[in-house]
């Protein structure tokens, strides 16, 4: 255990200054002299700048998460921190013993027993046998491999293998711990244990740098997030703020890409139709037409809702339609991420050919896994204007998860004027983690203590 | 420089466990297991002594002893250099995935073959006993010294070839060819008297010559090693070692990317 008193939060544990890293990417690398000689073009390469000058500092005892989409340089940064790679420019200064959970189990020898491999693997982190002796029982207990520890590692399942590797790496007592996407180790109970251990390590004053795609984990562990994009630090700061901004951008990027794909498919269909129409109306043509209609519907949905899902389906007569759907958080900003307990509004703009009467607006929320979570409707017997906006205000009781929104607009006799399925994806986030399920129930725990008999 | 050495020292346990892994892993699963450490060089010695004393009629007293004394250090040297050329590529997984001072790999490899040589010296001592030559205890004191000197030479070369092979894979084959030739310019299967006078100076340029000669002087001629050979061996080995170390430190930065 480290002496907690001695931890000075202002002390810099990691200092990264103007680090640049480029990789050579060979199209087809010549590895031998002959190849280089016979075919000089194989030596051609391009330099790819992965990190274009990043600087940051991590204070002792701080936990920092690095986020960014694939290929943005997250893992490269981590590898630079461990010293596996060295920067082309700039400097990296690490204070203290570094342990990394980057490639678990590298250096395991399949023919040696689990116990022997613990020693070997720990020595890779620069730990002496004496120190391992002290921690051996901790490591074995943590790995839950007591019965198998004297069997050769090659007889282990991959889960057991990872558990052993994780147990070694996390019991190293490092000053700095670097983690790359690790909490996918073993079954869920082991994952939970790893996570708890990680929190404990953090509480003991170890500096932590994590790369992960799981925002939930990042929020729980990190004090700060660094967002990398195209080799630069795009933003850094409080995890929730940075994280949400990042998720938003990712979501938009995804939608843009799918839209682009849809557009291509549509163009293709149109070409095909133009060719086919000369021939007689085949079954194929009708299928193509149907597909084209669907795509058109999707395109109109884009105008309805900023966060529309490309997979959304629309139906109904079209006599009356929803023309805008906006989910607002308590600050009145449009979003698709809301929190448990937040006061939100859904603003539904509608438009019809004529005045509407005997009409029902309804809305449903379904969790990603298909559980119908909530539904509500509003009926109007009297005639209402042909255009307008109907607003649903509510306090969000849903717990964290992903939900989809469905909307209907129907007459009392059950005719659907407009129906939209899976219009948008709503991400719900929950601050506290003492509730599970899909909605909060305004819980209130009370403890009544029995007076114990005391003689004194 | 000093930082690097400190760093390597901090990883001494890794070296230890890699050596262990190397030694235990090498013969794992084979029926005779560790005995191969002895069988291999023994067979080599039997073949060579048959060829050279029967066919070539080499005129050296107790030729098998002369041969075995030179052959064991040679086997250590050549397998260190030859295996050394591939040792980093063989551990590519580790180099790419985790940090440790890269010197650890060649050090561990050369040390494991060194341990093999130490064990094979049991055969050498047995051969000395069988031959009835006996030992000169005073000269035996030089044995550890020359072993350390040879270790430095082998390690220095292993540093050089292991780091260059990462970038230039042909070296592995080239080293094979060189080692094949090298054994013949080292007085193992013949002694210095067989070399024509005018070439004798040249053969001394080969750092293995003084080393093998010192082994011979200690165990075969049972005399105190001559100073000129000792100095030559120490000087050449140190030089190669220092050069090797610097070549390695220059080249090891990009290992992870090149592999």
XYZ file of C-alpha atoms in Angstrom:
715
model
C 0.000 0.000 0.000
C 1.261 3.414 -0.805
C 1.333 6.056 1.793
C -1.679 8.158 0.989
C -0.256 11.146 2.794
C 2.645 11.336 0.421
C 0.518 11.761 -2.671
C 0.724 15.241 -3.947
C -1.977 15.887 -6.461
C 0.028 18.611 -8.105
C 2.906 16.357 -8.926
C 3.102 15.525 -12.612
C 3.212 11.808 -13.281
C 3.068 11.858 -17.055
C 4.237 14.659 -19.254
C 3.768 14.492 -23.007
C 5.206 17.356 -25.003
C 4.602 17.993 -28.704
C 4.712 14.336 -29.540
C 4.612 13.437 -33.193
C 4.552 9.932 -34.521
C 4.561 8.763 -38.053
C 4.363 5.287 -39.437
C 5.730 4.075 -42.682
C 3.152 2.226 -44.563
C 4.550 -0.012 -47.236
C 2.252 -1.269 -49.900
C 4.236 -4.450 -50.117
C 7.350 -4.431 -48.089
C 10.518 -5.964 -49.416
C 11.999 -7.926 -46.574
C 15.037 -9.415 -48.197
C 17.921 -8.114 -50.159
C 16.951 -10.020 -53.261
C 13.454 -8.598 -53.285
C 14.758 -5.111 -52.832
C 17.123 -5.666 -55.695
C 14.786 -7.389 -58.115
C 11.832 -5.147 -57.557
C 12.838 -1.729 -56.255
C 9.271 -0.454 -56.384
C 8.458 -2.602 -53.388
C 10.403 -0.243 -51.229
C 7.873 2.493 -51.899
C 6.222 3.749 -48.813
C 4.053 6.523 -47.532
C 4.556 8.249 -44.256
C 1.372 8.392 -42.290
C 1.277 10.928 -39.483
C -0.709 9.328 -36.716
C -0.016 11.896 -34.046
C 0.549 15.424 -35.262
C 1.885 16.993 -32.135
C -0.020 16.305 -28.953
C 0.787 17.586 -25.489
C -0.842 16.803 -22.194
C -0.002 16.233 -18.578
C -1.423 13.829 -16.083
C -1.136 14.594 -12.411
C -0.252 11.918 -9.947
C -3.319 9.955 -8.899
C -5.403 11.264 -11.751
C -7.352 8.991 -14.087
C -7.493 10.091 -17.676
C -9.434 8.495 -20.493
C -8.563 8.803 -24.145
C -11.434 8.644 -26.616
C -11.728 8.975 -30.345
C -12.799 6.916 -33.289
C -10.782 4.025 -34.678
C -7.455 5.058 -36.096
C -7.308 8.401 -34.324
C -4.132 7.467 -32.486
C -5.443 6.326 -29.115
C -3.596 3.040 -28.992
C -0.505 4.604 -30.495
C -0.504 7.141 -27.703
C -0.722 4.378 -25.150
C 2.061 2.431 -26.794
C 4.211 5.542 -26.766
C 3.528 5.939 -23.067
C 4.647 2.391 -22.322
C 7.778 2.810 -24.392
C 6.968 0.102 -26.924
C 7.113 2.777 -29.591
C 9.234 5.870 -29.447
C 8.108 9.265 -30.753
C 9.609 10.834 -33.881
C 9.513 14.239 -32.254
C 8.767 15.560 -28.820
C 9.300 14.003 -25.440
C 7.510 11.766 -23.007
C 8.324 11.734 -19.347
C 6.912 9.067 -17.066
C 7.567 9.075 -13.337
C 7.428 5.787 -11.524
C 6.835 2.172 -12.339
C 4.573 1.590 -15.295
C 2.331 -1.389 -15.697
C 0.210 -1.893 -18.735
C -2.892 -3.858 -19.488
C -2.404 -3.516 -23.183
C -1.649 -6.912 -24.536
C -2.503 -9.317 -21.822
C -0.595 -12.545 -21.640
C 2.167 -11.585 -24.037
C 5.116 -13.693 -23.007
C 3.169 -16.575 -21.544
C 4.791 -19.873 -22.312
C 2.157 -22.466 -23.114
C 4.139 -25.389 -21.746
C 4.822 -23.841 -18.377
C 2.376 -23.932 -15.508
C 0.250 -21.027 -14.439
C 2.423 -20.497 -11.404
C 5.653 -20.377 -13.412
C 4.056 -18.036 -15.878
C 3.115 -15.671 -13.080
C 6.797 -15.285 -12.286
C 7.778 -14.903 -15.925
C 5.015 -12.468 -16.689
C 5.647 -10.377 -13.596
C 9.321 -10.200 -14.456
C 8.298 -8.587 -17.729
C 6.921 -5.720 -15.662
C 10.285 -5.453 -13.950
C 9.277 -7.185 -10.761
C 11.689 -9.333 -8.828
C 10.925 -12.851 -7.671
C 10.880 -11.728 -4.066
C 8.134 -9.248 -4.761
C 6.184 -11.862 -6.673
C 6.509 -14.270 -3.762
C 4.772 -11.713 -1.582
C 1.917 -11.264 -4.023
C 1.584 -14.778 -5.350
C -1.401 -15.716 -3.212
C -3.163 -12.441 -4.065
C -2.607 -13.028 -7.748
C -3.856 -16.600 -7.662
C -6.879 -15.670 -5.602
C -7.727 -12.836 -7.936
C -7.462 -15.040 -11.002
C -9.783 -17.645 -9.398
C -7.570 -20.357 -10.846
C -6.535 -22.074 -7.613
C -7.267 -25.565 -8.924
C -5.528 -25.076 -12.229
C -2.527 -23.022 -11.226
C -0.113 -25.949 -11.563
C -1.383 -27.049 -14.957
C 0.363 -25.924 -18.124
C -1.140 -22.756 -19.523
C -1.863 -24.418 -22.864
C -4.618 -26.411 -21.163
C -6.395 -23.209 -20.121
C -9.448 -21.835 -21.847
C -9.010 -18.405 -23.334
C -11.015 -16.912 -20.495
C -8.781 -18.520 -17.890
C -5.735 -17.351 -19.770
C -6.914 -13.763 -19.768
C -7.901 -13.927 -16.123
C -4.420 -15.037 -15.154
C -2.810 -12.349 -17.265
C -5.073 -9.691 -15.863
C -4.465 -10.838 -12.314
C -0.716 -10.475 -12.773
C -0.856 -7.100 -14.469
C -3.211 -5.557 -11.985
C -1.356 -6.793 -8.917
C 1.886 -5.215 -9.954
C 1.448 -2.187 -7.682
C 2.478 0.232 -10.368
C 2.633 3.993 -10.036
C 1.165 4.371 -13.490
C -1.315 1.962 -15.027
C -2.071 2.010 -18.736
C -5.165 0.198 -19.916
C -6.343 -0.524 -23.418
C -9.882 -1.801 -23.803
C -9.488 -4.434 -21.160
C -12.641 -4.764 -19.249
C -13.820 -7.278 -21.781
C -12.018 -9.982 -19.845
C -13.826 -13.076 -18.676
C -17.433 -13.352 -17.600
C -19.454 -10.478 -16.228
C -18.722 -11.236 -12.603
C -14.995 -11.207 -13.274
C -15.367 -7.981 -15.209
C -17.105 -6.432 -12.266
C -14.320 -7.596 -10.006
C -11.709 -6.081 -12.312
C -13.598 -2.861 -12.312
C -13.803 -2.789 -8.538
C -10.103 -3.533 -8.327
C -9.418 -0.705 -10.708
C -11.342 1.698 -8.499
C -9.393 0.476 -5.501
C -6.119 1.005 -7.328
C -7.178 4.487 -8.225
C -8.116 5.228 -4.647
C -4.610 4.185 -3.640
C -3.181 6.984 -5.718
C -2.155 5.196 -8.886
C -2.200 7.296 -12.023
C -4.355 5.676 -14.693
C -4.661 6.197 -18.431
C -7.470 4.295 -20.145
C -8.440 3.796 -23.735
C -11.940 2.433 -24.078
C -15.066 2.644 -26.141
C -17.287 2.060 -23.174
C -18.348 5.526 -22.090
C -20.037 4.170 -18.982
C -16.753 2.806 -17.683
C -14.948 5.972 -18.616
C -17.436 8.116 -16.725
C -17.084 5.980 -13.641
C -13.290 5.891 -13.507
C -11.921 8.956 -15.217
C -11.419 12.442 -13.862
C -10.804 13.798 -17.316
C -11.263 12.769 -20.917
C -8.992 13.592 -23.807
C -10.613 13.461 -27.207
C -8.267 12.673 -30.072
C -9.197 13.346 -33.644
C -6.944 13.064 -36.685
C -3.837 13.105 -34.568
C -4.722 16.213 -32.602
C -6.315 16.748 -29.254
C -9.733 18.009 -30.219
C -10.971 18.660 -26.742
C -10.417 17.686 -23.149
C -12.212 18.172 -19.890
C -14.943 16.819 -17.652
C -15.837 13.280 -18.797
C -19.596 13.740 -19.136
C -19.345 16.879 -21.197
C -16.613 15.657 -23.505
C -18.133 12.211 -23.735
C -21.551 13.429 -24.755
C -20.167 15.776 -27.323
C -18.157 12.914 -28.741
C -21.125 10.546 -28.834
C -23.179 13.179 -30.599
C -20.582 13.592 -33.265
C -20.163 9.872 -33.730
C -23.918 9.472 -34.124
C -24.074 12.224 -36.711
C -21.200 10.713 -38.605
C -22.936 7.373 -38.663
C -26.158 8.862 -39.981
C -24.353 10.818 -42.656
C -22.644 7.691 -43.848
C -25.823 5.642 -43.996
C -27.565 8.454 -45.815
C -24.812 8.489 -48.367
C -25.252 4.750 -48.820
C -28.999 5.137 -49.171
C -28.522 7.771 -51.812
C -26.285 5.462 -53.783
C -28.758 2.616 -53.539
C -31.511 4.936 -54.689
C -29.566 6.085 -57.707
C -28.871 2.507 -58.590
C -32.519 1.613 -58.267
C -33.558 4.471 -60.486
C -31.147 3.388 -63.164
C -32.402 -0.139 -62.966
C -36.006 0.987 -63.126
C -35.359 3.136 -66.153
C -33.921 0.124 -67.931
C -36.522 -2.357 -66.790
C -39.541 -0.249 -67.616
C -39.007 -0.825 -71.279
C -39.632 -4.460 -70.620
C -43.043 -5.590 -69.333
C -43.995 -4.979 -65.740
C -42.237 -7.857 -64.038
C -42.392 -8.821 -60.415
C -38.899 -7.501 -60.090
C -39.965 -4.040 -61.065
C -42.636 -3.929 -58.418
C -40.132 -5.007 -55.789
C -37.783 -2.306 -56.942
C -40.545 0.271 -56.844
C -41.469 -0.711 -53.333
C -37.881 -0.388 -52.261
C -37.670 3.011 -53.902
C -40.728 4.192 -52.043
C -39.235 3.113 -48.741
C -36.080 5.039 -49.443
C -38.076 8.115 -50.273
C -39.912 7.821 -47.003
C -36.627 7.681 -45.180
C -35.503 10.781 -46.854
C -38.526 12.658 -45.747
C -37.917 11.438 -42.209
C -34.616 13.207 -42.242
C -36.493 16.478 -42.395
C -38.753 15.401 -39.577
C -36.111 14.737 -36.990
C -32.474 15.688 -36.685
C -31.626 12.424 -34.950
C -33.705 10.191 -37.181
C -32.673 6.583 -37.519
C -31.968 5.524 -41.072
C -33.850 2.294 -40.393
C -37.047 4.145 -39.489
C -40.229 3.051 -41.288
C -43.175 5.225 -42.104
C -46.695 4.228 -42.911
C -50.229 5.625 -42.970
C -52.410 7.433 -45.473
C -50.442 10.655 -45.305
C -53.637 12.690 -44.919
C -52.037 14.211 -41.857
C -48.378 13.961 -40.983
C -45.843 14.694 -38.325
C -43.548 17.270 -39.840
C -41.104 17.858 -37.005
C -40.112 15.869 -33.949
C -37.878 17.470 -31.371
C -36.710 15.998 -28.077
C -35.592 18.708 -25.674
C -33.621 18.333 -22.472
C -34.307 20.469 -19.423
C -32.273 23.339 -20.816
C -34.489 23.405 -23.887
C -31.791 22.124 -26.216
C -32.497 19.554 -28.869
C -30.829 16.248 -28.054
C -31.078 12.505 -28.187
C -29.364 11.952 -24.853
C -31.403 12.478 -21.702
C -30.836 11.623 -18.062
C -32.899 9.799 -15.530
C -34.982 12.292 -13.569
C -34.557 15.024 -16.172
C -37.558 17.143 -17.161
C -37.864 16.784 -20.911
C -40.256 17.734 -23.681
C -41.160 16.147 -26.963
C -42.428 18.693 -29.477
C -44.396 17.181 -32.311
C -45.204 19.432 -35.229
C -48.064 18.226 -37.443
C -49.573 19.238 -40.728
C -52.760 18.136 -42.470
C -54.764 18.879 -45.580
C -57.787 20.004 -43.572
C -58.998 20.609 -40.025
C -58.681 17.517 -37.859
C -61.237 16.028 -35.494
C -61.693 12.765 -33.644
C -57.992 12.366 -33.680
C -55.427 10.659 -31.445
C -51.751 11.571 -31.134
C -49.730 8.794 -29.539
C -46.148 8.065 -28.709
C -44.373 4.906 -27.614
C -40.934 4.158 -26.278
C -39.375 0.736 -26.715
C -36.097 -0.417 -25.301
C -33.475 -1.588 -27.757
C -34.043 -5.226 -26.810
C -37.710 -4.967 -27.731
C -39.299 -4.346 -24.344
C -42.146 -1.881 -24.636
C -41.262 0.658 -21.982
C -43.778 3.450 -22.147
C -46.667 4.806 -24.184
C -49.042 7.735 -23.972
C -51.716 9.354 -26.128
C -53.779 12.496 -26.394
C -57.204 12.545 -28.010
C -59.087 15.452 -29.518
C -62.801 15.030 -30.252
C -63.254 18.624 -31.263
C -61.802 20.042 -34.442
C -58.254 21.366 -34.220
C -56.224 23.491 -36.595
C -54.777 21.794 -39.644
C -51.269 22.776 -38.573
C -49.659 23.105 -35.218
C -47.522 21.617 -32.561
C -48.403 19.299 -29.742
C -46.047 19.190 -26.812
C -45.565 16.371 -24.336
C -43.726 17.356 -21.164
C -42.545 14.595 -18.898
C -40.066 13.682 -16.231
C -37.890 10.899 -17.505
C -38.132 7.855 -15.268
C -36.308 5.499 -17.589
C -32.961 4.080 -16.498
C -29.843 3.975 -18.594
C -30.077 2.217 -21.910
C -30.980 2.789 -25.520
C -34.574 3.329 -26.515
C -36.402 3.959 -29.764
C -39.296 6.307 -30.317
C -42.477 5.380 -32.224
C -45.225 7.836 -33.194
C -48.770 7.460 -34.431
C -51.452 9.767 -35.657
C -54.776 8.006 -36.009
C -58.486 8.621 -36.178
C -60.850 7.144 -33.589
C -61.994 4.480 -36.014
C -58.446 3.151 -36.105
C -57.285 4.477 -39.435
C -53.628 5.422 -39.320
C -52.963 8.784 -40.926
C -49.284 8.623 -40.080
C -47.144 6.123 -38.244
C -43.408 6.201 -37.732
C -41.531 3.279 -36.231
C -38.108 3.580 -34.671
C -37.882 7.230 -35.579
C -35.004 8.058 -33.305
C -32.664 6.450 -30.853
C -32.795 7.941 -27.389
C -29.854 7.312 -25.086
C -30.745 7.488 -21.444
C -28.013 7.950 -18.909
C -28.263 7.371 -15.189
C -26.016 9.073 -12.689
C -26.503 6.732 -9.769
C -25.874 3.045 -10.105
C -28.024 1.668 -7.317
C -30.967 1.011 -9.598
C -31.386 -1.593 -12.273
C -34.155 -2.377 -14.704
C -35.712 0.165 -16.994
C -37.410 2.691 -14.816
C -36.843 4.425 -11.526
C -39.488 4.011 -8.869
C -38.747 6.952 -6.591
C -37.052 4.568 -4.184
C -36.360 5.367 -0.612
C -34.361 3.019 1.557
C -34.766 3.160 5.295
C -32.758 1.343 7.860
C -34.318 0.542 11.217
C -31.665 -0.613 13.613
C -32.461 -2.885 16.480
C -31.059 -1.602 19.767
C -28.434 -4.099 20.818
C -28.010 -5.052 24.434
C -25.035 -3.269 25.854
C -23.706 -4.066 29.242
C -21.631 -0.960 29.542
C 24.010 4.946 -21.288
C 24.124 4.476 -17.530
C 20.362 4.834 -17.463
C 20.119 1.989 -19.959
C 22.329 -0.285 -17.937
C 20.343 0.493 -14.802
C 17.200 -0.295 -16.709
C 18.560 -3.634 -17.854
C 19.566 -4.408 -14.309
C 16.049 -3.656 -13.115
C 14.850 -6.332 -15.508
C 17.346 -8.955 -14.335
C 14.503 -11.185 -13.258
C 13.093 -11.107 -16.727
C 16.460 -12.229 -18.065
C 16.484 -14.980 -15.503
C 13.034 -16.213 -16.377
C 13.669 -15.987 -20.117
C 16.822 -18.055 -19.702
C 14.874 -20.584 -17.707
C 12.154 -20.625 -20.290
C 14.681 -21.052 -23.075
C 16.497 -23.898 -21.351
C 13.384 -25.722 -20.253
C 11.481 -25.077 -23.425
C 14.206 -26.213 -25.795
C 13.932 -29.916 -25.207
C 10.437 -30.014 -23.793
C 8.531 -32.921 -25.219
C 11.546 -34.772 -26.596
C 12.211 -38.190 -25.102
C 15.840 -37.656 -24.181
C 15.163 -34.088 -23.107
C 18.127 -32.337 -21.627
C 20.489 -35.153 -22.605
C 20.536 -33.676 -26.081
C 22.739 -30.928 -24.696
C 25.391 -33.632 -24.443
C 24.512 -35.952 -27.265
C 24.679 -33.307 -29.958
C 28.238 -32.068 -29.393
C 29.405 -35.584 -28.557
C 28.268 -36.880 -31.913
C 29.867 -33.921 -33.594
C 33.164 -34.639 -31.881
C 32.989 -38.336 -32.753
C 32.363 -37.587 -36.408
C 35.081 -34.971 -36.663
C 37.653 -37.024 -34.812
C 36.871 -40.035 -37.011
C 37.268 -38.001 -40.178
C 40.323 -36.073 -39.122
C 42.332 -38.751 -37.385
C 41.499 -41.627 -39.727
C 41.193 -39.975 -43.111
C 43.191 -36.780 -42.855
C 45.614 -38.268 -40.345
C 45.986 -35.127 -38.313
C 49.060 -35.474 -36.229
C 47.874 -34.274 -32.868
C 48.205 -36.342 -29.748
C 44.832 -37.361 -28.280
C 43.099 -35.550 -31.089
C 39.625 -36.168 -29.651
C 40.584 -34.213 -26.535
C 42.054 -31.362 -28.533
C 38.911 -31.287 -30.625
C 36.446 -31.438 -27.755
C 38.176 -28.607 -25.887
C 37.880 -26.335 -28.898
C 34.486 -27.552 -29.999
C 32.490 -26.738 -26.865
C 33.413 -23.047 -26.762
C 32.884 -22.905 -30.507
C 29.411 -24.403 -30.279
C 28.532 -21.797 -27.683
C 29.886 -19.006 -29.845
C 28.322 -20.078 -33.102
C 24.906 -20.868 -31.682
C 24.917 -17.536 -29.842
C 25.595 -15.628 -33.018
C 23.427 -17.720 -35.282
C 20.496 -17.999 -32.894
C 21.140 -14.429 -31.852
C 20.438 -13.241 -35.350
C 16.855 -14.464 -35.096
C 16.215 -14.033 -31.388
C 14.445 -10.673 -31.618
C 12.335 -11.707 -34.556
C 11.415 -14.844 -32.671
C 10.090 -12.731 -29.804
C 8.306 -10.306 -32.103
C 5.072 -10.739 -30.197
C 6.567 -9.560 -26.980
C 8.504 -6.721 -28.555
C 5.401 -5.406 -30.253
C 3.165 -5.733 -27.276
C 5.039 -4.862 -24.144
C 7.797 -2.619 -23.016
C 11.047 -3.901 -21.595
C 14.653 -3.012 -22.374
C 15.182 -4.758 -25.689
C 18.704 -5.797 -24.731
C 17.074 -8.352 -22.485
C 16.336 -10.684 -25.389
C 19.870 -11.151 -26.772
C 21.283 -11.209 -23.257
C 18.876 -13.940 -22.258
C 19.519 -15.902 -25.409
C 23.290 -15.766 -25.178
C 23.136 -16.547 -21.478
C 21.053 -19.630 -22.102
C 23.563 -20.962 -24.614
C 26.305 -20.036 -22.166
C 24.645 -22.153 -19.499
C 24.522 -24.946 -22.046
C 28.261 -24.591 -22.572
C 28.918 -24.698 -18.838
C 26.966 -27.928 -18.659
C 28.779 -29.372 -21.635
C 32.071 -28.733 -19.876
C 31.229 -31.770 -17.795
C 32.000 -33.745 -20.942
C 35.202 -31.824 -21.415
C 36.327 -32.624 -17.909
C 35.368 -36.275 -18.358
C 37.374 -36.370 -21.568
C 40.368 -34.881 -19.776
C 40.092 -37.573 -17.109
C 39.701 -40.365 -19.657
C 42.735 -39.163 -21.587
C 44.835 -39.327 -18.474
C 46.182 -35.836 -19.113
C 45.035 -34.629 -15.715
C 44.518 -31.036 -14.608
C 46.833 -28.247 -13.736
C 44.864 -26.558 -10.954
C 46.782 -23.321 -11.268
C 45.841 -22.860 -14.910
C 42.209 -23.829 -14.290
C 41.803 -20.474 -12.561
C 41.993 -18.855 -15.974
C 39.065 -20.867 -17.237
C 36.309 -18.629 -15.791
C 38.132 -15.572 -17.118
C 38.275 -16.810 -20.689
C 34.660 -17.908 -20.481
C 33.592 -14.414 -19.482
C 35.692 -12.945 -22.283
C 34.079 -15.267 -24.790
C 30.666 -14.433 -23.379
C 31.276 -10.743 -24.012
C 32.377 -11.418 -27.575
C 29.353 -13.607 -28.299
C 26.986 -11.108 -26.722
C 28.491 -8.194 -28.618
C 28.047 -10.000 -31.922
C 24.571 -11.128 -30.938
C 23.662 -7.481 -30.267
C 24.835 -6.532 -33.726
C 23.258 -9.331 -35.731
C 20.002 -9.445 -33.772
C 19.304 -5.740 -34.257
C 20.303 -5.626 -37.906
C 18.277 -8.717 -38.789
C 15.144 -6.881 -37.706
C 15.663 -4.486 -40.595
C 17.476 -6.761 -42.983
C 16.330 -10.338 -42.864
C 18.944 -11.717 -45.249
C 21.525 -11.332 -42.549
C 20.188 -14.469 -40.939
C 21.303 -16.538 -43.947
C 24.509 -14.593 -44.371
C 25.428 -15.287 -40.761
C 24.871 -18.989 -41.422
C 27.378 -18.930 -44.242
C 29.893 -16.905 -42.282
C 29.736 -19.226 -39.293
C 30.272 -22.213 -41.575
C 33.485 -20.655 -42.854
C 34.537 -19.248 -39.511
C 35.033 -22.622 -37.863
C 37.744 -23.392 -40.427
C 39.733 -20.253 -39.764
C 39.764 -21.057 -36.064
C 42.258 -23.615 -34.762
C 39.747 -26.224 -33.650
C 40.374 -29.120 -36.016
C 44.020 -28.311 -36.434
C 46.585 -26.499 -34.385
C 48.529 -23.354 -35.110
C 51.496 -25.303 -36.461
C 49.463 -26.444 -39.448
C 49.080 -22.867 -40.617
C 51.750 -21.681 -43.028
C 53.970 -19.088 -41.371
C 52.886 -16.202 -43.600
C 49.177 -16.617 -42.704
C 49.627 -17.006 -38.994
C 49.403 -13.262 -38.374
C 46.150 -13.132 -40.315
C 44.450 -15.843 -38.386
C 45.168 -14.029 -35.177
C 42.910 -11.246 -36.431
C 40.053 -13.613 -35.805
C 39.056 -12.949 -32.173
C 38.036 -16.575 -31.761
C 41.598 -17.730 -32.407
C 43.140 -16.397 -29.191
C 40.070 -17.491 -27.244
C 40.152 -21.069 -28.462
C 43.914 -21.112 -28.070
C 43.596 -20.038 -24.446
C 41.146 -22.888 -23.840
C 43.671 -25.243 -25.385
C 46.486 -23.835 -23.323
C 44.519 -24.242 -20.122
C 43.107 -27.708 -20.660
C 45.229 -29.374 -23.321
C 48.721 -27.992 -22.843
C 48.082 -27.424 -19.114
C 50.064 -24.205 -19.106
C 49.418 -20.647 -17.935
C 47.826 -18.882 -20.922
C 50.273 -16.674 -22.749
C 49.805 -12.966 -22.145
C 49.630 -11.962 -25.778
C 46.700 -14.311 -26.413
C 44.946 -13.190 -23.250
C 45.334 -9.517 -24.089
C 44.262 -10.087 -27.651
C 41.173 -12.014 -26.524
C 40.188 -9.433 -23.901
C 40.780 -6.456 -26.173
C 38.896 -7.848 -29.155
C 35.984 -9.025 -27.059
C 35.594 -5.736 -25.233
C 35.761 -3.805 -28.455
C 33.143 -5.983 -30.139
C 30.957 -5.823 -27.065
C 31.027 -2.027 -26.875
C 30.390 -1.659 -30.600
C 27.550 -4.172 -30.355
C 25.945 -2.363 -27.481
C 25.989 0.950 -29.311
C 24.705 -0.501 -32.550
C 21.867 -2.019 -30.587
C 20.952 1.196 -28.792
C 20.899 2.991 -32.125
C 18.625 0.459 -33.763
C 16.231 -0.657 -31.057
C 13.907 2.358 -31.212
C 11.978 1.143 -34.211
C 11.857 -2.562 -33.463
C 8.157 -2.562 -32.694
C 7.327 -0.929 -36.003
C 9.634 -2.994 -38.184
C 8.565 -6.359 -36.872
